Coordinates of C-alpha atoms in Angstrom, one line a residue:
M1 CA 31.6 38.0 -3.7
T2 CA 31.0 39.5 -0.3
I3 CA 29.0 38.0 2.5
R4 CA 25.7 39.8 3.2
L5 CA 22.4 39.2 5.0
L6 CA 19.6 38.2 2.7
P7 CA 16.5 40.3 2.6
T8 CA 13.8 39.1 4.9
T9 CA 11.4 38.2 2.1
T10 CA 14.1 36.1 0.3
A11 CA 15.1 34.4 3.5
N12 CA 11.4 33.6 4.3
R13 CA 10.9 32.1 0.9
I14 CA 14.0 29.9 1.2
A15 CA 12.9 28.7 4.6
A16 CA 9.4 28.0 3.3
G17 CA 10.9 25.5 0.9
E18 CA 11.7 23.2 3.8
V19 CA 8.1 23.3 5.1
V20 CA 5.9 23.8 2.0
E21 CA 7.0 21.6 -0.8
R22 CA 3.6 20.8 -2.3
P23 CA -0.1 21.2 -1.5
A24 CA 0.0 18.0 0.7
A25 CA 2.4 19.8 3.0
V26 CA 0.0 22.8 3.3
V27 CA -2.9 20.5 4.1
K28 CA -0.8 18.6 6.7
E29 CA 0.4 21.8 8.5
L30 CA -3.0 23.4 8.6
V31 CA -4.8 20.3 9.8
E32 CA -2.2 19.7 12.4
N33 CA -2.8 23.3 13.7
A34 CA -6.6 22.5 13.8
L35 CA -6.0 19.3 15.8
D36 CA -3.7 21.1 18.2
A37 CA -6.4 23.7 18.7
G38 CA -8.8 21.0 19.9
A39 CA -11.0 20.7 16.8
K40 CA -13.7 18.1 16.8
H41 CA -14.6 18.5 13.2
I42 CA -12.3 19.5 10.3
R43 CA -13.4 20.4 6.7
V44 CA -10.9 20.5 3.8
A45 CA -11.6 21.7 0.3
L46 CA -9.1 21.5 -2.6
E47 CA -9.2 22.9 -6.0
E48 CA -6.8 22.0 -8.8
G49 CA -5.2 19.5 -6.5
G50 CA -4.6 22.2 -3.9
I51 CA -2.5 24.2 -6.3
G52 CA -5.3 26.7 -6.9
R53 CA -7.0 26.6 -3.5
V54 CA -6.7 24.9 -0.1
L55 CA -9.4 25.6 2.5
V56 CA -9.2 24.2 6.0
E57 CA -12.0 25.0 8.5
D58 CA -12.2 23.8 12.1
D59 CA -14.3 24.3 15.2
G60 CA -11.3 24.5 17.6
H61 CA -10.5 27.1 20.2
G62 CA -9.7 29.9 17.7
I63 CA -7.1 32.7 18.0
P64 CA -7.8 35.9 20.0
E65 CA -7.8 39.2 18.0
D66 CA -4.6 40.5 19.7
E67 CA -2.7 37.3 18.8
L68 CA -3.9 37.0 15.2
A69 CA -1.2 39.2 13.7
L70 CA 1.5 37.4 15.7
A71 CA 0.3 34.0 14.5
V72 CA 1.6 34.7 11.0
E73 CA 5.1 35.8 12.2
R74 CA 8.0 33.4 11.9
H75 CA 8.8 31.4 15.1
A76 CA 5.7 32.6 16.9
T77 CA 3.8 29.7 18.6
S78 CA 1.7 29.0 21.6
K79 CA 2.9 25.4 21.8
L80 CA 6.3 25.9 23.5
P81 CA 5.7 28.0 26.7
E82 CA 9.2 27.2 27.8
E83 CA 12.4 25.9 26.2
A84 CA 12.5 22.7 28.2
M85 CA 9.3 21.5 26.4
L86 CA 11.3 21.3 23.2
F87 CA 12.6 17.9 24.5
A88 CA 9.1 16.6 25.5
I89 CA 6.9 17.8 22.6
G90 CA 3.3 16.8 23.0
T91 CA 1.7 18.7 20.1
L92 CA 1.9 18.1 16.4
G93 CA 3.3 21.6 15.6
F94 CA 5.8 23.5 17.7
R95 CA 8.1 25.5 15.4
G96 CA 5.8 28.4 14.5
E97 CA 6.8 28.2 10.8
A98 CA 3.8 26.8 9.0
L99 CA 1.6 30.0 8.6
P100 CA 4.4 32.4 7.7
S101 CA 6.0 29.8 5.3
I102 CA 2.7 29.4 3.5
G103 CA 2.1 33.1 3.4
A104 CA 5.6 33.7 1.9
V105 CA 4.8 31.7 -1.2
A106 CA 1.0 32.0 -1.6
R107 CA -2.0 34.2 -0.8
L108 CA -3.1 33.3 2.7
S109 CA -6.2 34.5 4.5
M110 CA -7.0 33.4 8.0
T111 CA -10.2 34.2 9.9
S112 CA -10.6 33.1 13.5
R113 CA -13.0 33.5 16.4
I114 CA -12.8 32.4 20.0
A115 CA -15.9 31.4 22.0
G116 CA -17.8 34.4 23.0
G117 CA -15.7 36.8 20.9
Q118 CA -15.9 38.4 17.4
A119 CA -14.2 37.0 14.3
H120 CA -11.2 38.8 12.8
R121 CA -9.1 38.2 9.7
V122 CA -5.5 38.7 8.7
T123 CA -4.0 38.1 5.2
V124 CA -0.5 37.5 3.9
E125 CA 0.4 37.7 0.2
G126 CA 3.8 36.7 -0.9
G127 CA 5.2 37.6 2.6
R128 CA 3.4 40.9 2.9
K129 CA 1.0 41.0 5.9
S130 CA -2.2 43.1 6.1
P131 CA -3.6 44.7 9.3
V132 CA -6.1 42.6 11.3
Q133 CA -9.7 43.5 10.4
P134 CA -13.1 42.5 11.7
A135 CA -14.8 39.7 9.9
S136 CA -17.7 37.2 10.2
G137 CA -17.3 33.6 11.0
A138 CA -18.2 30.8 13.3
P139 CA -16.1 29.9 16.4
G140 CA -12.9 28.2 15.3
T141 CA -10.5 29.0 12.5
R142 CA -10.8 29.2 8.7
V143 CA -7.6 29.3 6.6
E144 CA -7.7 29.8 2.8
V145 CA -4.6 29.4 0.6
L146 CA -4.8 30.6 -3.0
D147 CA -2.3 30.3 -5.9
L148 CA 0.4 28.2 -4.2
F149 CA 3.9 29.2 -5.2
F150 CA 2.7 32.3 -7.2
A151 CA 5.5 34.2 -5.5
T152 CA 8.1 31.5 -6.5
P153 CA 7.2 30.5 -10.1
A154 CA 10.3 28.3 -10.4
R155 CA 9.0 26.1 -7.5
R156 CA 5.6 25.8 -9.1
K157 CA 7.1 24.2 -12.2
F158 CA 8.3 21.2 -10.1
L159 CA 4.7 20.3 -9.0
R160 CA 3.1 17.3 -10.5
T161 CA -0.3 17.3 -12.2
P162 CA -3.3 18.5 -10.2
R163 CA -4.6 15.0 -9.9
A164 CA -1.4 13.7 -8.5
E165 CA -1.1 16.6 -6.1
G166 CA -4.7 16.1 -5.0
D167 CA -4.1 12.4 -4.3
A168 CA -1.1 13.2 -2.2
A169 CA -3.0 15.8 -0.2
I170 CA -5.9 13.4 0.5
D171 CA -3.5 10.7 1.5
S172 CA -1.9 13.1 4.0
L173 CA -5.3 13.8 5.4
R174 CA -6.2 10.1 5.6
R175 CA -3.1 9.4 7.7
L176 CA -4.0 12.2 10.1
A177 CA -7.6 11.0 10.2
L178 CA -6.4 7.5 11.1
A179 CA -4.3 8.9 14.0
W180 CA -7.2 11.0 15.3
P181 CA -10.3 8.8 15.2
K182 CA -12.3 10.8 17.6
V183 CA -12.2 13.8 15.2
G184 CA -14.6 14.1 12.3
F185 CA -13.0 14.8 8.8
E186 CA -14.6 16.0 5.6
A187 CA -12.8 16.6 2.3
T188 CA -13.8 17.6 -1.2
L189 CA -11.7 17.7 -4.3
D190 CA -12.9 20.1 -7.0
G191 CA -16.4 19.9 -5.4
R192 CA -16.4 16.1 -5.3
S193 CA -16.6 14.4 -1.9
V194 CA -13.6 12.2 -1.3
L195 CA -13.7 11.8 2.5
N196 CA -16.5 11.9 5.1
L197 CA -15.6 10.5 8.4
A198 CA -17.6 10.8 11.6
P199 CA -15.9 10.5 15.0
A200 CA -15.5 6.8 15.7
P201 CA -13.6 4.2 17.7
R202 CA -10.2 3.4 16.4
D203 CA -11.1 0.0 14.9
S204 CA -14.0 1.6 13.0
R205 CA -11.8 4.3 11.7
I206 CA -9.3 1.7 10.5
R207 CA -12.1 -0.1 8.7
D208 CA -13.3 3.1 7.1
L209 CA -9.9 4.0 5.8
L210 CA -8.2 0.7 5.0
G211 CA -11.3 -1.2 3.9
A212 CA -13.6 -3.9 5.2
D213 CA -11.4 -6.6 3.6
F214 CA -8.4 -5.5 5.7
A215 CA -10.5 -5.3 8.9
A216 CA -11.8 -8.8 8.3
A217 CA -8.4 -10.3 7.6
A218 CA -6.5 -8.3 10.2
L219 CA -4.8 -9.6 13.3
P220 CA -4.8 -7.5 16.5
V221 CA -1.5 -6.3 17.9
S222 CA -0.9 -5.3 21.5
G223 CA 1.8 -5.1 24.0
V224 CA 3.2 -2.9 26.8
W225 CA 6.9 -2.6 27.7
D226 CA 7.9 -0.2 30.5
G227 CA 6.1 2.9 29.3
L228 CA 5.9 1.9 25.6
S229 CA 2.5 0.6 24.4
I230 CA 1.8 -0.8 21.0
A231 CA -1.7 -1.5 19.6
G232 CA -3.4 -1.7 16.2
L233 CA -4.2 -4.2 13.4
V234 CA -1.9 -5.8 10.8
G235 CA -2.7 -7.9 7.8
G236 CA -2.0 -11.6 8.0
P237 CA 0.7 -13.3 5.8
A238 CA -1.9 -13.9 3.0
F239 CA -3.1 -10.2 3.0
T240 CA -0.3 -8.5 1.1
R241 CA 0.2 -5.4 -0.9
A242 CA 2.3 -4.5 -3.9
N243 CA 4.0 -1.6 -2.1
A244 CA 4.2 -0.1 1.4
L245 CA 1.7 2.7 0.9
E246 CA -0.8 1.0 3.3
Q247 CA 1.6 0.9 6.2
H248 CA 0.2 3.4 8.6
L249 CA 2.5 4.1 11.6
V250 CA 1.4 6.5 14.3
V251 CA 3.6 7.6 17.2
N252 CA 1.9 9.7 20.0
R253 CA -0.9 10.5 17.5
R254 CA 1.6 11.7 14.9
P255 CA 1.6 9.9 11.5
V256 CA 5.2 9.0 10.5
R257 CA 7.1 7.2 7.8
D258 CA 10.0 6.3 10.1
P259 CA 12.7 3.9 8.7
L260 CA 13.2 2.2 12.0
L261 CA 9.5 1.2 12.3
R262 CA 9.3 0.1 8.7
T263 CA 12.4 -2.0 9.1
A264 CA 10.8 -3.7 12.2
L265 CA 7.7 -4.5 10.1
R266 CA 9.8 -6.0 7.4
V267 CA 11.8 -8.1 9.8
A268 CA 8.7 -9.4 11.6
Y269 CA 7.2 -10.6 8.3
R270 CA 10.4 -11.9 6.8
E271 CA 9.6 -15.5 7.5
V272 CA 6.0 -15.5 6.5
M273 CA 5.7 -13.3 3.5
T274 CA 6.9 -13.6 -0.1
V275 CA 9.8 -11.4 -1.1
G276 CA 8.6 -8.3 -3.0
R277 CA 5.2 -8.1 -1.2
H278 CA 4.4 -5.8 1.7
P279 CA 2.2 -6.1 4.7
A280 CA -0.7 -3.7 5.4
A281 CA -0.7 -2.3 8.9
A282 CA -2.2 0.3 11.2
L283 CA 0.1 0.5 14.2
F284 CA -0.2 3.0 17.1
L285 CA 2.7 3.5 19.5
E286 CA 2.5 5.6 22.7
L287 CA 5.5 6.5 24.8
P288 CA 6.6 9.4 27.0
P289 CA 7.3 12.5 24.9
Q290 CA 10.7 12.8 26.4
D291 CA 11.6 9.4 24.9
V292 CA 11.2 10.5 21.3
D293 CA 12.6 13.5 19.4
V294 CA 10.3 14.8 16.6
N295 CA 12.6 17.7 15.7
V296 CA 14.8 15.8 13.3
H297 CA 13.0 16.2 10.0
P298 CA 11.6 19.3 8.3
M299 CA 8.2 17.6 7.8
K300 CA 8.3 15.8 11.2
T301 CA 7.7 12.4 9.5
E302 CA 10.8 10.8 10.9
L303 CA 11.7 10.4 14.5
R304 CA 14.7 9.7 16.8
F305 CA 13.9 7.3 19.7
R306 CA 16.0 7.6 22.8
E307 CA 16.1 3.8 23.0
A308 CA 15.8 2.9 19.4
E309 CA 16.7 -0.8 19.7
R310 CA 14.2 -1.3 22.5
V311 CA 11.4 0.2 20.4
R312 CA 12.4 -1.8 17.4
G313 CA 12.6 -5.1 19.4
A314 CA 9.2 -4.3 21.0
V315 CA 7.5 -3.8 17.6
I316 CA 9.0 -7.0 16.2
S317 CA 8.0 -8.9 19.3
A318 CA 4.4 -7.6 19.2
L319 CA 4.1 -8.3 15.5
R320 CA 5.5 -11.8 15.7
R321 CA 3.2 -12.6 18.6
A322 CA 0.2 -11.5 16.5
L323 CA 1.4 -13.4 13.4
G324 CA 2.2 -16.5 15.4
Q325 CA -1.4 -16.6 16.6
G326 CA -2.6 -15.9 13.1
V327 CA -0.7 -18.9 11.5
G328 CA -1.2 -21.4 14.3
A329 CA 2.2 -21.2 16.0
A330 CA 2.8 -21.6 19.7
P331 CA 0.8 -19.3 22.1
T332 CA 4.1 -17.6 22.9
G333 CA 4.2 -16.3 19.4
S334 CA 7.4 -18.1 18.6
M335 CA 8.2 -18.1 14.9
G336 CA 10.8 -20.9 15.2
Y337 CA 11.4 -23.5 12.4
A338 CA 9.2 -26.6 12.9
G339 CA 11.5 -28.9 10.9
P340 CA 11.4 -30.2 7.4
A341 CA 8.1 -31.6 6.0
R342 CA 8.0 -35.4 5.7
L343 CA 8.0 -36.6 2.1
S344 CA 5.7 -39.6 1.6
F345 CA 5.3 -41.5 -1.6
P346 CA 1.9 -43.2 -1.9
S347 CA 1.5 -46.7 -3.2
P348 CA 0.8 -47.2 -6.9
Q349 CA -2.9 -47.7 -6.1
A350 CA -3.1 -44.2 -4.9
Y351 CA -2.4 -43.0 -8.4
R352 CA -5.0 -45.1 -10.2
P353 CA -5.9 -42.9 -13.2
S354 CA -9.5 -41.6 -13.6
Y355 CA -9.4 -42.2 -17.4
P356 CA -9.7 -45.5 -19.3
A357 CA -6.8 -47.9 -18.9
S358 CA -6.4 -48.0 -22.7
Q359 CA -5.7 -44.3 -22.8
P360 CA -2.0 -43.2 -22.5
R361 CA -1.2 -42.0 -19.0
G362 CA -0.9 -38.2 -18.7
F363 CA -4.0 -37.1 -20.5
A364 CA -7.5 -36.4 -19.2
E365 CA -10.8 -37.3 -20.8
A366 CA -11.8 -33.7 -21.2
P367 CA -10.3 -30.2 -21.1
L368 CA -8.6 -29.6 -17.7
P369 CA -10.3 -27.2 -15.3
M370 CA -7.4 -24.8 -15.5
A371 CA -6.5 -22.2 -18.2
F372 CA -3.2 -23.6 -19.5
P373 CA -1.9 -21.5 -22.3
S374 CA -1.3 -23.8 -25.2
P375 CA -1.7 -23.6 -29.0
K376 CA -5.0 -25.5 -28.7
P377 CA -7.0 -26.8 -25.7
L378 CA -5.9 -30.1 -24.1
E379 CA -8.6 -32.4 -25.2
A380 CA -8.9 -36.1 -25.5
S381 CA -8.8 -35.9 -29.2
D382 CA -5.3 -34.4 -29.0
A383 CA -3.9 -37.3 -26.9
T384 CA -0.6 -38.8 -28.0
P385 CA 2.0 -40.6 -25.9
V386 CA 4.2 -38.3 -23.9
P387 CA 7.7 -38.6 -25.2
A388 CA 10.2 -39.8 -22.5
E389 CA 12.7 -37.1 -23.5
H390 CA 10.5 -34.3 -22.2
P391 CA 12.9 -32.3 -19.9
L392 CA 10.4 -32.0 -17.1
G393 CA 9.6 -35.7 -17.2
R394 CA 6.5 -37.3 -15.6
A395 CA 4.7 -36.4 -12.4
L396 CA 5.3 -38.8 -9.5
A397 CA 3.5 -37.1 -6.6
Q398 CA 2.1 -33.9 -5.2
V399 CA 3.9 -32.7 -2.1
L400 CA 2.1 -30.6 0.6
E401 CA -0.6 -29.9 -2.0
T402 CA 1.7 -27.2 -3.4
Y403 CA 4.6 -28.8 -5.3
I404 CA 4.7 -31.4 -8.1
L405 CA 7.5 -34.0 -7.8
A406 CA 8.5 -35.3 -11.2
E407 CA 11.3 -37.6 -12.6
A408 CA 13.3 -36.3 -15.5
P409 CA 14.6 -38.5 -18.3
D410 CA 18.1 -38.5 -16.8
G411 CA 16.8 -39.7 -13.4
S412 CA 16.9 -36.3 -11.7
L413 CA 14.1 -35.2 -9.6
I414 CA 12.1 -32.0 -10.5
L415 CA 10.2 -30.1 -7.9
V416 CA 7.7 -27.7 -9.4
D417 CA 5.8 -24.9 -7.6
Q418 CA 2.4 -25.3 -9.1
H419 CA 1.2 -21.8 -8.4
A420 CA 4.4 -20.1 -9.7
A421 CA 4.3 -22.3 -12.8
H422 CA 0.7 -21.8 -13.6
E423 CA 1.1 -18.0 -13.0
R424 CA 3.8 -17.9 -15.8
L425 CA 1.5 -19.9 -18.2
T426 CA -1.4 -17.6 -17.5
H427 CA 0.8 -14.5 -17.9
E428 CA 1.9 -15.7 -21.4
R429 CA -1.6 -16.5 -22.5
L430 CA -2.8 -13.0 -21.3
A431 CA 0.1 -11.4 -23.1
E432 CA -0.8 -13.3 -26.3
E433 CA -4.4 -12.2 -26.1
M434 CA -3.3 -8.6 -25.5
H435 CA -1.1 -8.7 -28.5
A436 CA -3.9 -10.1 -30.6
G437 CA -6.1 -7.1 -29.8
G438 CA -7.2 -7.3 -26.2
I439 CA -8.0 -9.7 -23.4
R440 CA -11.5 -11.2 -23.7
A441 CA -13.9 -10.1 -21.0
Q442 CA -16.4 -12.4 -19.3
P443 CA -19.5 -10.5 -18.0
L444 CA -20.4 -11.2 -14.4
L445 CA -23.8 -12.7 -13.7
L446 CA -24.2 -10.1 -11.0
P447 CA -22.1 -7.0 -11.0
A448 CA -19.8 -6.8 -7.9
V449 CA -19.3 -3.7 -5.8
V450 CA -15.8 -3.4 -4.4
E451 CA -14.9 -0.8 -1.8
L452 CA -11.3 0.5 -1.6
P453 CA -9.6 3.8 -0.9
Q454 CA -8.1 4.1 -4.4
A455 CA -11.5 3.5 -6.2
H456 CA -11.3 6.9 -8.0
R457 CA -8.0 5.9 -9.6
L458 CA -9.4 2.7 -11.0
A459 CA -12.5 4.5 -12.3
E460 CA -10.3 7.1 -14.0
A461 CA -8.3 4.2 -15.6
A462 CA -11.4 2.3 -16.7
P463 CA -10.7 2.7 -20.5
E464 CA -7.2 1.2 -20.2
L465 CA -8.4 -1.5 -17.8
A466 CA -11.1 -2.5 -20.4
K467 CA -8.2 -3.6 -22.7
L468 CA -7.2 -6.0 -20.0
G469 CA -10.7 -7.5 -19.9
L470 CA -11.7 -5.7 -16.7
E471 CA -14.8 -3.6 -17.1
L472 CA -15.7 -1.3 -14.2
E473 CA -17.1 2.1 -13.3
G474 CA -17.2 4.4 -10.3
F475 CA -19.9 3.6 -7.8
G476 CA -19.9 6.6 -5.4
P477 CA -17.1 7.6 -3.1
G478 CA -14.6 4.8 -2.4
A479 CA -16.2 2.1 -4.5
V480 CA -16.3 0.7 -8.0
L481 CA -18.8 -1.5 -9.8
V482 CA -17.2 -4.4 -11.6
R483 CA -19.2 -5.7 -14.6
A484 CA -16.8 -8.1 -16.3
M485 CA -13.5 -9.9 -15.5
P486 CA -10.9 -11.4 -17.9
A487 CA -12.3 -14.6 -19.1
V488 CA -9.1 -16.5 -18.8
L489 CA -9.1 -16.0 -15.0
G490 CA -12.3 -17.9 -14.4
A491 CA -14.3 -16.3 -11.6
P492 CA -12.0 -15.1 -8.9
D493 CA -12.9 -12.6 -6.2
P494 CA -12.4 -9.2 -7.9
A495 CA -11.5 -7.4 -4.7
P496 CA -7.8 -8.6 -4.2
L497 CA -7.1 -8.1 -7.9
L498 CA -8.5 -4.5 -7.9
R499 CA -6.4 -3.7 -4.8
D500 CA -3.2 -4.8 -6.4
L501 CA -4.0 -3.0 -9.7
A502 CA -4.9 0.2 -7.9
E503 CA -1.6 0.1 -6.0
E504 CA 0.2 -0.6 -9.3
L505 CA -1.3 2.5 -10.8
E506 CA -0.6 4.6 -7.7
E507 CA 3.0 3.4 -7.7
S508 CA 3.5 4.1 -11.4
G509 CA 2.7 7.8 -11.0
E510 CA 1.4 10.3 -13.5
G511 CA 4.3 10.2 -16.0
V512 CA 3.9 6.6 -17.0
A513 CA 1.0 5.5 -19.1
L514 CA -0.7 2.3 -18.2
A515 CA -0.1 1.1 -21.8
L516 CA 3.6 1.1 -21.1
K517 CA 3.1 -1.0 -18.0
L518 CA 0.9 -3.7 -19.4
D519 CA 3.3 -6.4 -18.6
A520 CA 3.2 -5.4 -14.9
A521 CA -0.6 -5.2 -15.0
I522 CA -0.8 -8.6 -16.8
A523 CA 1.4 -10.0 -14.1
R524 CA -1.1 -8.9 -11.5
L525 CA -3.9 -10.6 -13.4
A526 CA -1.9 -13.8 -13.9
C527 CA -1.1 -14.1 -10.2
H528 CA -4.8 -13.8 -9.2
G529 CA -5.9 -16.2 -12.0
S530 CA -3.6 -19.1 -11.2
I531 CA -4.1 -22.2 -9.2
R532 CA -3.1 -21.8 -5.6
A533 CA -1.1 -23.7 -3.1
G534 CA -3.4 -26.2 -1.3
R535 CA -5.2 -27.3 -4.4
R536 CA -5.0 -31.0 -5.1
L537 CA -4.1 -32.0 -8.6
N538 CA -4.7 -35.4 -10.2
P539 CA -1.9 -37.1 -12.3
A540 CA -3.4 -35.9 -15.6
E541 CA -3.4 -32.3 -14.4
M542 CA 0.1 -32.5 -13.1
D543 CA 1.5 -34.0 -16.4
A544 CA -0.5 -31.4 -18.4
L545 CA 1.1 -28.6 -16.4
L546 CA 4.6 -30.0 -17.0
R547 CA 3.9 -30.3 -20.8
A548 CA 2.5 -26.7 -20.9
M549 CA 5.6 -25.4 -19.1
E550 CA 7.8 -27.0 -21.8
R551 CA 6.0 -25.1 -24.5
T552 CA 5.9 -21.8 -22.8
P553 CA 8.5 -19.0 -23.1
R554 CA 10.2 -17.9 -19.8
A555 CA 8.7 -20.9 -18.0
A556 CA 11.7 -21.1 -15.6
T557 CA 10.4 -18.1 -13.6
C558 CA 7.0 -16.8 -12.5
S559 CA 5.7 -13.3 -13.3
H560 CA 7.6 -12.0 -10.2
G561 CA 10.9 -13.5 -11.1
R562 CA 10.8 -16.4 -8.7
P563 CA 11.8 -19.9 -9.9
T564 CA 9.0 -22.2 -11.0
F565 CA 11.0 -25.4 -10.6
L566 CA 14.1 -26.8 -9.0
K567 CA 16.2 -29.8 -10.3
F568 CA 18.0 -32.2 -8.0
G569 CA 20.5 -34.5 -9.7
Q570 CA 22.9 -37.1 -8.4
A571 CA 25.5 -34.5 -7.4
E572 CA 23.0 -32.5 -5.4
F573 CA 21.8 -35.6 -3.5
A574 CA 25.4 -36.7 -2.9
R575 CA 26.2 -33.3 -1.4
L576 CA 23.1 -33.3 0.8
F577 CA 23.9 -36.7 2.2
G578 CA 27.6 -36.0 2.6
R579 CA 28.7 -38.6 0.0
S580 CA 31.8 -38.2 -2.0

């Protein structure tokens, strides 16, 4: 085999693979061009998820007639007037690769008009460029891309379904819209409106894109360190997500998925968030262009900071300060350990039972106000003495309104996490109902409207969700109407549950049917339907929870794999106190 130069068309199509990997990349590149051109309003239309058609229209400066043909040539750009600016990039685009890369693998048509001038059009089809011709059009630029990857059929086979590609493209647009709140954005998907944002202050744009629930629960973040400024909103420790999709990181108005910044988020939340959960955030960093290199990734989504550790430390410091204020820590934002909680054992009078003295201790007069999964309801008629050999023993106290302290038959102490334990019980009961034909639904007295960005995904999965006892339907762009909830959950707020289920569906992807992930979906339901930390339990409720745990499969861990109880025997206490 001899070395030879590749034909220009082949070389261009290979290079296009680094820039144009899917419709979302086309949308990102074209919208970035519009933003760099000073657009105040951008309209995006997608058909077949962007595979069939992508249209991006803007009201920016436009391209003069004599530069239109040059705009679709490789490495032609107006954004680097001199080489030195490559190390201080202040625009979103700079390589001059987007338009020729798109034109190499699709049918591209670009019409542009400057203020006071006439509109002209140029087309590129599979890398072949047409002459510039007069056209009609408003000031600004209109780019239409048809039949993505028609020139490279092998690449087209690797695309996902139109729905998945459309979701990815809209997500890319949402991230740009968050970074540029003073620009209006409009988007349609197969003729259906999915985004309509008027220019707004940053906090309003965050609310529009991340939801009112996030805005209401969010903590402000701010800080300035020698040229580096950090601002934005982050969710508090209780406002968590199933994945990191709602972490929006913006550096110099460029949306990024940078590992260093994501690590800083994880470190800042490490002491206040459950393992496996993720914070929601909208963080905006501003620093001199020469202090950050954006030319390190084909999609420009990762960065290289000149002083990486300083940036990482500043982000962690700003987040911990915000979280400290949010959880009542010292004004300095210190997240230091406050010392062990003091265990206090009330006097026997504090545990005077609320049931008749003649009734055996450990049973209530009526069914408990919690949905414990058991062969039959825990009613007074079922009351029999609790055998002393029960491995989880008898409840002694509730500690910090979160843990149940019990004494086992061998004298060991048992510490039970009441939420984790009840979550497992609820999970098993839901699974049993599902296996029996479906989870019973409880109609809401008044249907609830829940707004969230992934509302369309929930609406599309409504038939499958109905099997879980969750009845809902679409209610306009970005909202669903909830008509019924799983009866076993009682009457929880539907919004947090729907957010987690939507993220579970989004993380699952197209190739996995919801029916194959019912256990994960049931785990979500169980978590939201369980008793929480901070709820006081009476002795009957505590003992009933222990008995139900002993009858339930997999009771040693919750639905997320965390332990539901710990056991401390004589050896553990001797080791803690340094006794031989």
